PDB file of C-alpha atoms and ligand atoms in Angstrom:
ATOM      1  CA  UNK A1349     103.422  79.925 104.472  1.00  0.00           C
ATOM      2  CA  UNK A1350     104.052  78.899 108.077  1.00  0.00           C
ATOM      3  CA  UNK A1351     102.999  75.489 109.233  1.00  0.00           C
ATOM      4  CA  UNK A1352      99.949  75.464 111.435  1.00  0.00           C
ATOM      5  CA  UNK A1353     101.464  75.423 114.946  1.00  0.00           C
ATOM      6  CA  UNK A1354      99.246  72.672 116.261  1.00  0.00           C
ATOM      7  CA  UNK A1355      98.794  69.710 113.940  1.00  0.00           C
ATOM      8  CA  UNK A1356      95.076  69.250 114.425  1.00  0.00           C
ATOM      9  CA  UNK A1357      94.273  72.861 113.457  1.00  0.00           C
ATOM     10  CA  UNK A1358      93.052  73.245 109.892  1.00  0.00           C
ATOM     11  CA  UNK A1359      92.225  76.291 107.787  1.00  0.00           C
ATOM     12  CA  UNK A1360      89.285  76.098 105.381  1.00  0.00           C
ATOM     13  CA  UNK A1361      86.911  78.480 103.577  1.00  0.00           C
ATOM     14  CA  UNK A1362      84.173  80.032 105.733  1.00  0.00           C
ATOM     15  CA  UNK A1363      80.695  78.778 104.806  1.00  0.00           C
ATOM     16  CA  UNK A1364      77.338  80.466 105.346  1.00  0.00           C
ATOM     17  CA  UNK A1365      76.654  77.783 107.969  1.00  0.00           C
ATOM     18  CA  UNK A1366      79.711  78.994 109.962  1.00  0.00           C
ATOM     19  CA  UNK A1367      78.418  82.540 110.354  1.00  0.00           C
ATOM     20  CA  UNK A1368      76.586  82.021 113.666  1.00  0.00           C
ATOM     21  CA  UNK A1369      79.693  80.470 115.280  1.00  0.00           C
ATOM     22  CA  UNK A1370      81.963  83.138 113.795  1.00  0.00           C
ATOM     23  CA  UNK A1371      79.715  85.937 115.068  1.00  0.00           C
ATOM     24  CA  UNK A1372      79.588  84.341 118.546  1.00  0.00           C
ATOM     25  CA  UNK A1373      83.401  84.155 118.627  1.00  0.00           C
ATOM     26  CA  UNK A1374      83.592  87.752 117.421  1.00  0.00           C
ATOM     27  CA  UNK A1375      81.300  88.866 120.277  1.00  0.00           C
ATOM     28  CA  UNK A1376      83.564  87.084 122.763  1.00  0.00           C
ATOM     29  CA  UNK A1377      86.643  88.967 121.504  1.00  0.00           C
ATOM     30  CA  UNK A1378      85.597  92.514 120.628  1.00  0.00           C
ATOM     31  CA  UNK A1379      83.819  95.246 122.587  1.00  0.00           C
ATOM     32  CA  UNK A1380      82.408  96.503 119.277  1.00  0.00           C
ATOM     33  CA  UNK A1381      81.854  93.325 117.270  1.00  0.00           C
ATOM     34  CA  UNK A1382      80.868  92.845 113.653  1.00  0.00           C
ATOM     35  CA  UNK A1383      77.306  91.566 113.300  1.00  0.00           C
ATOM     36  CA  UNK A1384      76.438  88.173 111.825  1.00  0.00           C
ATOM     37  CA  UNK A1385      75.195  90.143 108.829  1.00  0.00           C
ATOM     38  CA  UNK A1386      78.645  91.673 108.303  1.00  0.00           C
ATOM     39  CA  UNK A1387      80.143  88.179 108.069  1.00  0.00           C
ATOM     40  CA  UNK A1388      77.331  86.895 105.836  1.00  0.00           C
ATOM     41  CA  UNK A1389      77.825  89.865 103.505  1.00  0.00           C
ATOM     42  CA  UNK A1390      81.577  89.141 103.351  1.00  0.00           C
ATOM     43  CA  UNK A1391      80.973  85.518 102.373  1.00  0.00           C
ATOM     44  CA  UNK A1392      78.335  86.493  99.798  1.00  0.00           C
ATOM     45  CA  UNK A1393      80.576  89.231  98.368  1.00  0.00           C
ATOM     46  CA  UNK A1394      83.195  86.598  97.615  1.00  0.00           C
ATOM     47  CA  UNK A1395      85.858  87.937  99.941  1.00  0.00           C
ATOM     48  CA  UNK A1396      88.483  85.412 100.990  1.00  0.00           C
ATOM     49  CA  UNK A1397      86.901  84.306 104.261  1.00  0.00           C
ATOM     50  CA  UNK A1398      88.614  81.510 106.137  1.00  0.00           C
ATOM     51  CA  UNK A1399      88.141  79.732 109.455  1.00  0.00           C
ATOM     52  CA  UNK A1400      90.568  77.833 111.676  1.00  0.00           C
ATOM     53  CA  UNK A1401      89.165  74.640 113.166  1.00  0.00           C
ATOM     54  CA  UNK A1402      90.229  72.257 115.904  1.00  0.00           C
ATOM     55  CA  UNK A1403      88.161  69.266 114.851  1.00  0.00           C
ATOM     56  CA  UNK A1404      84.584  70.472 114.758  1.00  0.00           C
ATOM     57  CA  UNK A1405      85.311  73.558 116.906  1.00  0.00           C
ATOM     58  CA  UNK A1406      85.775  76.884 115.148  1.00  0.00           C
ATOM     59  CA  UNK A1407      88.699  78.653 116.853  1.00  0.00           C
ATOM     60  CA  UNK A1408      89.501  81.532 114.499  1.00  0.00           C
ATOM     61  CA  UNK A1409      88.531  83.405 111.375  1.00  0.00           C
ATOM     62  CA  UNK A1410      90.011  85.870 108.903  1.00  0.00           C
ATOM     63  CA  UNK A1411      88.684  87.953 106.038  1.00  0.00           C
ATOM     64  CA  UNK A1412      90.783  89.283 103.172  1.00  0.00           C
ATOM     65  CA  UNK A1413      89.237  91.563 100.549  1.00  0.00           C
ATOM     66  CA  UNK A1414      91.256  91.407  97.334  1.00  0.00           C
ATOM     67  CA  UNK A1415      90.956  94.057  94.640  1.00  0.00           C
ATOM     68  CA  UNK A1416      93.369  93.519  91.737  1.00  0.00           C
ATOM     69  CA  UNK A1417      96.898  93.759  93.157  1.00  0.00           C
ATOM     70  CA  UNK A1418      95.849  95.180  96.541  1.00  0.00           C
ATOM     71  CA  UNK A1419      94.173  93.538  99.503  1.00  0.00           C
ATOM     72  CA  UNK A1420      92.685  94.667 102.786  1.00  0.00           C
ATOM     73  CA  UNK A1421      92.729  92.396 105.821  1.00  0.00           C
ATOM     74  CA  UNK A1422      89.314  93.203 107.281  1.00  0.00           C
ATOM     75  CA  UNK A1423      89.381  90.866 110.271  1.00  0.00           C
ATOM     76  CA  UNK A1424      91.605  88.272 111.924  1.00  0.00           C
ATOM     77  CA  UNK A1425      90.855  86.682 115.264  1.00  0.00           C
ATOM     78  CA  UNK A1426      91.763  83.687 117.388  1.00  0.00           C
ATOM     79  CA  UNK A1427      89.691  82.278 120.276  1.00  0.00           C
ATOM     80  CA  UNK A1428      91.044  83.535 123.594  1.00  0.00           C
ATOM     81  CA  UNK A1429      92.047  80.047 124.841  1.00  0.00           C
ATOM     82  CA  UNK A1430      94.088  79.547 121.656  1.00  0.00           C
ATOM     83  CA  UNK A1431      95.908  82.883 121.766  1.00  0.00           C
ATOM     84  CA  UNK A1432      99.639  83.122 122.383  1.00  0.00           C
ATOM     85  CA  UNK A1433     100.429  79.758 120.765  1.00  0.00           C
ATOM     86  CA  UNK A1434     101.418  80.944 117.288  1.00  0.00           C
ATOM     87  CA  UNK A1435      98.051  80.408 115.645  1.00  0.00           C
ATOM     88  CA  UNK A1436      97.490  84.105 114.879  1.00  0.00           C
ATOM     89  CA  UNK A1437     100.821  84.315 113.056  1.00  0.00           C
ATOM     90  CA  UNK A1438     100.181  81.083 111.153  1.00  0.00           C
ATOM     91  CA  UNK A1439      96.712  82.307 110.174  1.00  0.00           C
ATOM     92  CA  UNK A1440      98.097  85.678 109.077  1.00  0.00           C
ATOM     93  CA  UNK A1441     100.739  83.921 106.963  1.00  0.00           C
ATOM     94  CA  UNK A1442      98.020  81.717 105.477  1.00  0.00           C
ATOM     95  CA  UNK A1443      95.995  84.785 104.441  1.00  0.00           C
ATOM     96  CA  UNK A1444      99.073  86.525 103.023  1.00  0.00           C
ATOM     97  CA  UNK A1445      99.819  83.407 100.965  1.00  0.00           C
ATOM     98  CA  UNK A1446      96.264  83.457  99.603  1.00  0.00           C
ATOM     99  CA  UNK A1447      96.789  87.081  98.600  1.00  0.00           C
ATOM    100  CA  UNK A1448     100.153  86.414  97.033  1.00  0.00           C
ATOM    101  CA  UNK A1449      98.784  83.498  95.003  1.00  0.00           C
ATOM    102  CA  UNK A1450      96.084  85.848  93.695  1.00  0.00           C
ATOM    103  CA  UNK A1451      98.678  88.396  92.557  1.00  0.00           C
ATOM    104  CA  UNK A1452      98.373  90.797  95.478  1.00  0.00           C
ATOM    105  CA  UNK A1453     101.373  93.087  95.876  1.00  0.00           C
ATOM    106  CA  UNK A1454     100.389  95.043  98.990  1.00  0.00           C
ATOM    107  CA  UNK A1455      98.146  94.238 101.939  1.00  0.00           C
ATOM    108  CA  UNK A1456      96.589  96.940 104.101  1.00  0.00           C
ATOM    109  CA  UNK A1457      94.850  96.797 107.471  1.00  0.00           C
ATOM    110  CA  UNK A1458      93.695  98.980 110.345  1.00  0.00           C
ATOM    111  CA  UNK A1459      94.465  98.263 113.991  1.00  0.00           C
ATOM    112  CA  UNK A1460      93.645 100.025 117.248  1.00  0.00           C
ATOM    113  CA  UNK A1461      96.661 101.641 118.934  1.00  0.00           C
ATOM    114  CA  UNK A1462      95.467 100.006 122.177  1.00  0.00           C
ATOM    115  CA  UNK A1463      95.561  96.487 120.670  1.00  0.00           C
ATOM    116  CA  UNK A1464      99.087  95.516 121.694  1.00  0.00           C
ATOM    117  CA  UNK A1465      98.764  91.843 120.730  1.00  0.00           C
ATOM    118  CA  UNK A1466      97.634  92.619 117.191  1.00  0.00           C
ATOM    119  CA  UNK A1467     100.187  95.395 116.773  1.00  0.00           C
ATOM    120  CA  UNK A1468     102.960  92.997 117.803  1.00  0.00           C
ATOM    121  CA  UNK A1469     101.645  90.313 115.454  1.00  0.00           C
ATOM    122  CA  UNK A1470     101.638  92.693 112.475  1.00  0.00           C
ATOM    123  CA  UNK A1471     104.993  94.238 113.370  1.00  0.00           C
ATOM    124  CA  UNK A1472     106.652  90.809 113.532  1.00  0.00           C
ATOM    125  CA  UNK A1473     105.136  89.992 110.139  1.00  0.00           C
ATOM    126  CA  UNK A1474     106.741  93.116 108.661  1.00  0.00           C
ATOM    127  CA  UNK A1475     103.794  95.506 108.412  1.00  0.00           C
ATOM    128  CA  UNK A1476     104.705  99.184 108.541  1.00  0.00           C
ATOM    129  CA  UNK A1477     102.625 102.165 109.565  1.00  0.00           C
ATOM    130  CA  UNK A1478     101.431 104.251 106.627  1.00  0.00           C
ATOM    131  CA  UNK A1479      99.050 106.699 108.306  1.00  0.00           C
ATOM    132  CA  UNK A1480      96.743 107.334 111.231  1.00  0.00           C
ATOM    133  CA  UNK A1481      92.993 107.432 110.599  1.00  0.00           C
ATOM    134  CA  UNK A1482      91.602 109.805 113.253  1.00  0.00           C
ATOM    135  CA  UNK A1483      88.551 108.727 115.274  1.00  0.00           C
ATOM    136  CA  UNK A1484      88.129 105.625 113.121  1.00  0.00           C
ATOM    137  CA  UNK A1485      86.809 103.200 115.740  1.00  0.00           C
ATOM    138  CA  UNK A1486      83.995 103.440 118.285  1.00  0.00           C
ATOM    139  CA  UNK A1487      85.338 103.363 121.849  1.00  0.00           C
ATOM    140  CA  UNK A1488      83.900 103.204 125.346  1.00  0.00           C
ATOM    141  CA  UNK A1489      84.537 106.941 125.613  1.00  0.00           C
ATOM    142  CA  UNK A1490      84.441 108.857 122.349  1.00  0.00           C
ATOM    143  CA  UNK A1491      86.316 107.287 119.461  1.00  0.00           C
ATOM    144  CA  UNK A1492      89.761 105.746 118.913  1.00  0.00           C
ATOM    145  CA  UNK A1493      92.183 106.379 116.048  1.00  0.00           C
ATOM    146  CA  UNK A1494      93.250 103.566 113.737  1.00  0.00           C
ATOM    147  CA  UNK A1495      96.804 102.835 112.727  1.00  0.00           C
ATOM    148  CA  UNK A1496      96.775 102.162 108.981  1.00  0.00           C
ATOM    149  CA  UNK A1497      99.438  99.564 108.155  1.00  0.00           C
ATOM    150  CA  UNK A1498     100.748  98.070 104.936  1.00  0.00           C
ATOM    151  CA  UNK A1499     102.939  95.146 103.881  1.00  0.00           C
ATOM    152  CA  UNK A1500     104.457  94.707 100.448  1.00  0.00           C
ATOM    153  CA  UNK A1501     104.402  91.027  99.509  1.00  0.00           C
TER     154      UNK A1501
HETATM  155  C1  COA B 353      95.726  89.497 117.588  1.00  0.00           C
HETATM  156  C2  COA B 353      95.546  87.990 117.673  1.00  0.00           C
HETATM  157  C3  COA B 353      94.900  87.492 116.363  1.00  0.00           C
HETATM  158  C4  COA B 353      96.907  87.317 117.862  1.00  0.00           C
HETATM  159  O1  COA B 353      96.703  85.908 117.828  1.00  0.00           O
HETATM  160  P1  COA B 353      97.648  84.902 118.648  1.00  0.00           P
HETATM  161  O2  COA B 353      97.307  83.532 118.213  1.00  0.00           O
HETATM  162  O3  COA B 353      97.585  85.208 120.101  1.00  0.00           O
HETATM  163  O4  COA B 353      99.082  85.357 118.076  1.00  0.00           O
HETATM  164  P2  COA B 353     100.432  84.523 118.121  1.00  0.00           P
HETATM  165  O5  COA B 353     100.438  83.571 119.268  1.00  0.00           O
HETATM  166  O6  COA B 353     100.666  83.945 116.760  1.00  0.00           O
HETATM  167  O7  COA B 353     101.485  85.685 118.399  1.00  0.00           O
HETATM  168  C5  COA B 353     101.876  86.568 117.342  1.00  0.00           C
HETATM  169  C6  COA B 353     102.727  87.655 117.884  1.00  0.00           C
HETATM  170  O8  COA B 353     101.931  88.526 118.682  1.00  0.00           O
HETATM  171  C7  COA B 353     102.493  88.626 120.005  1.00  0.00           C
HETATM  172  N1  COA B 353     101.441  88.630 120.994  1.00  0.00           N
HETATM  173  C8  COA B 353     100.444  87.729 121.113  1.00  0.00           C
HETATM  174  N2  COA B 353      99.669  88.071 122.167  1.00  0.00           N
HETATM  175  C9  COA B 353     100.225  89.185 122.701  1.00  0.00           C
HETATM  176  C10 COA B 353      99.894  90.013 123.798  1.00  0.00           C
HETATM  177  N3  COA B 353      98.824  89.744 124.576  1.00  0.00           N
HETATM  178  N4  COA B 353     100.662  91.098 124.036  1.00  0.00           N
HETATM  179  C11 COA B 353     101.729  91.380 123.254  1.00  0.00           C
HETATM  180  N5  COA B 353     102.102  90.631 122.205  1.00  0.00           N
HETATM  181  C12 COA B 353     101.355  89.546 121.934  1.00  0.00           C
HETATM  182  C13 COA B 353     103.331  87.393 120.176  1.00  0.00           C
HETATM  183  O9  COA B 353     104.353  87.660 121.089  1.00  0.00           O
HETATM  184  C14 COA B 353     103.821  87.112 118.803  1.00  0.00           C
HETATM  185  O10 COA B 353     104.996  87.830 118.573  1.00  0.00           O
HETATM  186  P3  COA B 353     106.417  87.108 118.741  1.00  0.00           P
HETATM  187  O11 COA B 353     106.766  86.629 117.354  1.00  0.00           O
HETATM  188  O12 COA B 353     107.269  88.186 119.230  1.00  0.00           O
HETATM  189  O13 COA B 353     106.248  86.006 119.721  1.00  0.00           O
HETATM  190  C15 COA B 353      94.666  87.608 118.909  1.00  0.00           C
HETATM  191  O14 COA B 353      95.207  88.224 120.049  1.00  0.00           O
HETATM  192  C16 COA B 353      93.212  87.985 118.773  1.00  0.00           C
HETATM  193  O15 COA B 353      92.430  87.263 118.158  1.00  0.00           O
HETATM  194  N6  COA B 353      92.813  89.132 119.380  1.00  0.00           N
HETATM  195  C17 COA B 353      91.423  89.541 119.368  1.00  0.00           C
HETATM  196  C18 COA B 353      90.986  89.963 117.978  1.00  0.00           C
HETATM  197  C19 COA B 353      91.881  91.059 117.433  1.00  0.00           C
HETATM  198  O16 COA B 353      92.201  92.021 118.107  1.00  0.00           O
HETATM  199  N7  COA B 353      92.229  90.901 116.133  1.00  0.00           N
HETATM  200  C20 COA B 353      93.085  91.862 115.425  1.00  0.00           C
HETATM  201  C21 COA B 353      92.275  92.992 114.920  1.00  0.00           C
HETATM  202  S1  COA B 353      93.275  94.162 114.011  1.00  0.00           S
END
């Protein structure tokens, strides 16, 4: 696991009381955001939901759904003023370590081809493209494919 790049940043489990802040951050980052209900359902379903905090401020979140020896990274995001400082990579490594400790052997995720920052993050972490899921995401015009990536732990 990588060290958190900035000492005051801490990772901890997402609580139901975090959902409003998480959903607000999500709306600030995505054109087609998850709803608060999507996050609440993830917490209630027992997925590995984590937040990154700078003191009392929530600056990132990630959701890993583990099923036996496989996991799916459903969401990972960092507040825009914290991006580009290594937090995304540290958070990704933190989630991969959670998976590995639970016995996960392979982690999957989807990413938009247009999302260069996320694609670079996952590439540097060793993810490889497995397939393309056609018209997977809503887009401003029509729909956008998803790149389906995997990483063997
Ligand atoms: C994707 C995201 C989590 C990356 O977080 P971050 O804290 O900026 O990432 P880091 O600073 O740890 O950088 C990780 C890698 O991504 C690269 N990267 C970061 N921002 C980038 C950008 N705008 N363009 C290209 N590469 C970028 C970095 O160069 C770094 O690679 P390096 O090892 O070559 O330096 C962040 O941009 C984000 O939250 N985006 C909005 C939500 C999102 O799209 N989530 C992913 C959904 S699949």
